[in-house]
PDB file of C-alpha atoms in Angstrom:
ATOM      1  CA  UNK A   1     -30.140 166.623 226.885  1.00  0.00           C
ATOM      2  CA  UNK A   2     -27.896 169.535 226.008  1.00  0.00           C
ATOM      3  CA  UNK A   3     -29.628 172.820 226.722  1.00  0.00           C
ATOM      4  CA  UNK A   4     -30.171 174.843 223.543  1.00  0.00           C
ATOM      5  CA  UNK A   5     -30.216 178.634 224.022  1.00  0.00           C
ATOM      6  CA  UNK A   6     -33.792 179.898 223.730  1.00  0.00           C
ATOM      7  CA  UNK A   7     -33.115 182.040 220.653  1.00  0.00           C
ATOM      8  CA  UNK A   8     -32.097 178.892 218.715  1.00  0.00           C
ATOM      9  CA  UNK A   9     -34.701 176.455 220.027  1.00  0.00           C
ATOM     10  CA  UNK A  10     -36.989 176.905 216.999  1.00  0.00           C
ATOM     11  CA  UNK A  11     -34.335 175.844 214.488  1.00  0.00           C
ATOM     12  CA  UNK A  12     -34.770 172.066 214.841  1.00  0.00           C
ATOM     13  CA  UNK A  13     -38.494 172.518 214.072  1.00  0.00           C
ATOM     14  CA  UNK A  14     -37.702 174.730 211.080  1.00  0.00           C
ATOM     15  CA  UNK A  15     -35.125 172.243 209.827  1.00  0.00           C
ATOM     16  CA  UNK A  16     -37.471 169.255 210.154  1.00  0.00           C
ATOM     17  CA  UNK A  17     -40.235 171.207 208.419  1.00  0.00           C
ATOM     18  CA  UNK A  18     -37.952 172.110 205.515  1.00  0.00           C
ATOM     19  CA  UNK A  19     -36.795 168.486 205.232  1.00  0.00           C
ATOM     20  CA  UNK A  20     -40.399 167.305 205.269  1.00  0.00           C
ATOM     21  CA  UNK A  21     -41.366 169.884 202.663  1.00  0.00           C
ATOM     22  CA  UNK A  22     -38.504 168.719 200.444  1.00  0.00           C
ATOM     23  CA  UNK A  23     -39.687 165.114 200.747  1.00  0.00           C
ATOM     24  CA  UNK A  24     -43.268 166.006 199.818  1.00  0.00           C
ATOM     25  CA  UNK A  25     -42.172 168.207 196.910  1.00  0.00           C
ATOM     26  CA  UNK A  26     -39.893 165.451 195.591  1.00  0.00           C
ATOM     27  CA  UNK A  27     -42.582 162.801 195.831  1.00  0.00           C
ATOM     28  CA  UNK A  28     -45.274 164.924 194.209  1.00  0.00           C
ATOM     29  CA  UNK A  29     -42.837 166.227 191.572  1.00  0.00           C
ATOM     30  CA  UNK A  30     -41.906 162.693 190.560  1.00  0.00           C
ATOM     31  CA  UNK A  31     -45.585 161.895 190.184  1.00  0.00           C
ATOM     32  CA  UNK A  32     -45.956 164.749 187.713  1.00  0.00           C
ATOM     33  CA  UNK A  33     -43.175 163.509 185.446  1.00  0.00           C
ATOM     34  CA  UNK A  34     -44.708 160.034 185.481  1.00  0.00           C
ATOM     35  CA  UNK A  35     -47.868 161.649 184.087  1.00  0.00           C
ATOM     36  CA  UNK A  36     -45.867 163.571 181.469  1.00  0.00           C
ATOM     37  CA  UNK A  37     -46.279 167.017 183.039  1.00  0.00           C
ATOM     38  CA  UNK A  38     -42.721 168.309 182.531  1.00  0.00           C
ATOM     39  CA  UNK A  39     -43.298 171.941 183.494  1.00  0.00           C
ATOM     40  CA  UNK A  40     -45.060 171.057 186.743  1.00  0.00           C
ATOM     41  CA  UNK A  41     -42.392 168.437 187.504  1.00  0.00           C
ATOM     42  CA  UNK A  42     -39.680 171.051 186.934  1.00  0.00           C
ATOM     43  CA  UNK A  43     -41.417 173.545 189.239  1.00  0.00           C
ATOM     44  CA  UNK A  44     -41.787 171.017 192.036  1.00  0.00           C
ATOM     45  CA  UNK A  45     -38.180 169.884 191.754  1.00  0.00           C
ATOM     46  CA  UNK A  46     -36.945 173.481 191.811  1.00  0.00           C
ATOM     47  CA  UNK A  47     -39.107 174.051 194.893  1.00  0.00           C
ATOM     48  CA  UNK A  48     -37.600 170.919 196.508  1.00  0.00           C
ATOM     49  CA  UNK A  49     -34.130 172.245 195.699  1.00  0.00           C
ATOM     50  CA  UNK A  50     -34.946 175.637 197.256  1.00  0.00           C
ATOM     51  CA  UNK A  51     -36.407 173.946 200.325  1.00  0.00           C
ATOM     52  CA  UNK A  52     -33.239 171.851 200.649  1.00  0.00           C
ATOM     53  CA  UNK A  53     -31.008 174.915 200.283  1.00  0.00           C
ATOM     54  CA  UNK A  54     -33.036 176.726 202.950  1.00  0.00           C
ATOM     55  CA  UNK A  55     -32.694 173.651 205.159  1.00  0.00           C
ATOM     56  CA  UNK A  56     -28.916 173.480 204.686  1.00  0.00           C
ATOM     57  CA  UNK A  57     -28.537 177.204 205.388  1.00  0.00           C
ATOM     58  CA  UNK A  58     -30.689 176.986 208.521  1.00  0.00           C
ATOM     59  CA  UNK A  59     -28.958 173.791 209.698  1.00  0.00           C
ATOM     60  CA  UNK A  60     -25.476 175.264 209.341  1.00  0.00           C
ATOM     61  CA  UNK A  61     -26.498 178.553 210.982  1.00  0.00           C
ATOM     62  CA  UNK A  62     -28.020 176.661 213.922  1.00  0.00           C
ATOM     63  CA  UNK A  63     -25.022 174.405 214.544  1.00  0.00           C
ATOM     64  CA  UNK A  64     -22.437 177.150 214.050  1.00  0.00           C
ATOM     65  CA  UNK A  65     -24.398 179.420 216.402  1.00  0.00           C
ATOM     66  CA  UNK A  66     -24.485 176.729 219.086  1.00  0.00           C
ATOM     67  CA  UNK A  67     -20.712 176.331 218.809  1.00  0.00           C
ATOM     68  CA  UNK A  68     -20.167 180.089 219.024  1.00  0.00           C
ATOM     69  CA  UNK A  69     -22.223 180.202 222.216  1.00  0.00           C
ATOM     70  CA  UNK A  70     -19.920 177.719 223.906  1.00  0.00           C
ATOM     71  CA  UNK A  71     -21.938 174.600 223.181  1.00  0.00           C
ATOM     72  CA  UNK A  72     -20.948 171.430 221.418  1.00  0.00           C
ATOM     73  CA  UNK A  73     -22.906 172.365 218.311  1.00  0.00           C
ATOM     74  CA  UNK A  74     -25.116 169.322 218.709  1.00  0.00           C
ATOM     75  CA  UNK A  75     -27.736 167.760 220.938  1.00  0.00           C
ATOM     76  CA  UNK A  76     -26.888 164.301 222.256  1.00  0.00           C
ATOM     77  CA  UNK A  77     -29.272 161.393 221.739  1.00  0.00           C
ATOM     78  CA  UNK A  78     -30.818 160.290 225.044  1.00  0.00           C
ATOM     79  CA  UNK A  79     -32.375 156.993 223.967  1.00  0.00           C
ATOM     80  CA  UNK A  80     -31.222 153.730 225.517  1.00  0.00           C
ATOM     81  CA  UNK A  81     -31.254 150.048 224.575  1.00  0.00           C
ATOM     82  CA  UNK A  82     -32.516 149.132 221.094  1.00  0.00           C
ATOM     83  CA  UNK A  83     -33.127 152.798 220.235  1.00  0.00           C
ATOM     84  CA  UNK A  84     -29.406 153.648 220.163  1.00  0.00           C
ATOM     85  CA  UNK A  85     -28.327 151.339 217.315  1.00  0.00           C
ATOM     86  CA  UNK A  86     -31.489 152.207 215.385  1.00  0.00           C
ATOM     87  CA  UNK A  87     -30.928 155.950 215.810  1.00  0.00           C
ATOM     88  CA  UNK A  88     -27.218 155.854 214.984  1.00  0.00           C
ATOM     89  CA  UNK A  89     -27.765 153.618 211.949  1.00  0.00           C
ATOM     90  CA  UNK A  90     -30.288 156.127 210.604  1.00  0.00           C
ATOM     91  CA  UNK A  91     -28.064 159.080 211.553  1.00  0.00           C
ATOM     92  CA  UNK A  92     -24.905 157.671 209.973  1.00  0.00           C
ATOM     93  CA  UNK A  93     -26.620 156.649 206.734  1.00  0.00           C
ATOM     94  CA  UNK A  94     -28.400 160.012 206.618  1.00  0.00           C
ATOM     95  CA  UNK A  95     -25.162 161.958 207.155  1.00  0.00           C
ATOM     96  CA  UNK A  96     -23.156 160.056 204.558  1.00  0.00           C
ATOM     97  CA  UNK A  97     -25.918 160.263 201.958  1.00  0.00           C
ATOM     98  CA  UNK A  98     -26.505 163.965 202.738  1.00  0.00           C
ATOM     99  CA  UNK A  99     -22.927 164.621 201.612  1.00  0.00           C
ATOM    100  CA  UNK A 100     -23.246 162.386 198.557  1.00  0.00           C
ATOM    101  CA  UNK A 101     -26.564 163.884 197.465  1.00  0.00           C
ATOM    102  CA  UNK A 102     -25.378 167.484 197.116  1.00  0.00           C
ATOM    103  CA  UNK A 103     -23.411 167.051 193.866  1.00  0.00           C
ATOM    104  CA  UNK A 104     -25.993 164.554 192.567  1.00  0.00           C
ATOM    105  CA  UNK A 105     -28.807 167.078 193.034  1.00  0.00           C
ATOM    106  CA  UNK A 106     -26.809 169.851 191.361  1.00  0.00           C
ATOM    107  CA  UNK A 107     -25.915 167.649 188.379  1.00  0.00           C
ATOM    108  CA  UNK A 108     -29.443 166.260 188.050  1.00  0.00           C
ATOM    109  CA  UNK A 109     -31.038 169.686 188.243  1.00  0.00           C
ATOM    110  CA  UNK A 110     -28.583 171.260 185.805  1.00  0.00           C
ATOM    111  CA  UNK A 111     -29.108 168.467 183.271  1.00  0.00           C
ATOM    112  CA  UNK A 112     -32.863 168.806 183.514  1.00  0.00           C
ATOM    113  CA  UNK A 113     -32.817 172.585 183.232  1.00  0.00           C
ATOM    114  CA  UNK A 114     -30.480 172.435 180.225  1.00  0.00           C
ATOM    115  CA  UNK A 115     -32.807 169.957 178.468  1.00  0.00           C
ATOM    116  CA  UNK A 116     -30.286 167.089 178.539  1.00  0.00           C
ATOM    117  CA  UNK A 117     -33.145 164.734 179.354  1.00  0.00           C
ATOM    118  CA  UNK A 118     -31.422 161.399 178.664  1.00  0.00           C
ATOM    119  CA  UNK A 119     -28.533 162.313 180.965  1.00  0.00           C
ATOM    120  CA  UNK A 120     -30.991 163.830 183.442  1.00  0.00           C
ATOM    121  CA  UNK A 121     -33.051 160.629 183.615  1.00  0.00           C
ATOM    122  CA  UNK A 122     -29.943 158.466 183.971  1.00  0.00           C
ATOM    123  CA  UNK A 123     -28.750 160.255 187.102  1.00  0.00           C
ATOM    124  CA  UNK A 124     -32.220 161.085 188.453  1.00  0.00           C
ATOM    125  CA  UNK A 125     -32.807 157.345 188.937  1.00  0.00           C
ATOM    126  CA  UNK A 126     -30.158 157.523 191.651  1.00  0.00           C
ATOM    127  CA  UNK A 127     -30.722 161.061 192.866  1.00  0.00           C
ATOM    128  CA  UNK A 128     -34.449 160.777 193.566  1.00  0.00           C
ATOM    129  CA  UNK A 129     -34.417 157.858 196.036  1.00  0.00           C
ATOM    130  CA  UNK A 130     -31.283 159.093 197.801  1.00  0.00           C
ATOM    131  CA  UNK A 131     -32.590 162.662 198.111  1.00  0.00           C
ATOM    132  CA  UNK A 132     -35.966 161.381 199.320  1.00  0.00           C
ATOM    133  CA  UNK A 133     -34.241 159.126 201.865  1.00  0.00           C
ATOM    134  CA  UNK A 134     -32.128 161.993 203.183  1.00  0.00           C
ATOM    135  CA  UNK A 135     -35.164 164.270 203.476  1.00  0.00           C
ATOM    136  CA  UNK A 136     -37.345 161.678 205.223  1.00  0.00           C
ATOM    137  CA  UNK A 137     -34.627 160.469 207.585  1.00  0.00           C
ATOM    138  CA  UNK A 138     -33.928 164.084 208.538  1.00  0.00           C
ATOM    139  CA  UNK A 139     -37.474 164.267 209.888  1.00  0.00           C
ATOM    140  CA  UNK A 140     -37.157 160.851 211.575  1.00  0.00           C
ATOM    141  CA  UNK A 141     -33.926 161.942 213.286  1.00  0.00           C
ATOM    142  CA  UNK A 142     -35.637 165.128 214.502  1.00  0.00           C
ATOM    143  CA  UNK A 143     -38.530 163.174 216.042  1.00  0.00           C
ATOM    144  CA  UNK A 144     -36.239 160.615 217.640  1.00  0.00           C
ATOM    145  CA  UNK A 145     -33.897 163.262 219.055  1.00  0.00           C
ATOM    146  CA  UNK A 146     -36.378 165.925 220.196  1.00  0.00           C
ATOM    147  CA  UNK A 147     -39.588 164.007 220.911  1.00  0.00           C
ATOM    148  CA  UNK A 148     -39.481 160.219 221.187  1.00  0.00           C
ATOM    149  CA  UNK A 149     -36.299 159.994 223.247  1.00  0.00           C
ATOM    150  CA  UNK A 150     -35.860 163.522 224.589  1.00  0.00           C
ATOM    151  CA  UNK A 151     -34.228 163.712 227.998  1.00  0.00           C
TER     152      UNK A 151
END
């Protein structure tokens, strides 16, 4: 496995924690809207958004810092056999949907905060499962890369 400089070694844990927090906040927040608790739903979704922004900031800082210190900017997956296609399928779908989800989240959040509830609901039907998938698979990728199949 690529050696990560000690001062950056905590970042994968931070990133997985922020992704996990986003997933929990999304799931719980959706439960509140199902029970008609709009204000609590709004607060949880804003918290999920903040957690996701903190994740993205931390993720970019980590990978840029690795590149600046002469590394590749990434850690290579060490798994073999069946684990490789499973890992790369999750990674590729996660990466593509992570790009797609950014504008969806911004649009969904802005429609909700501006009380355009019909438009908010229409796009949230797509945003919620994609955002949840990206958050959960971020944690799965972390565990596969740094724990289950670490070199």
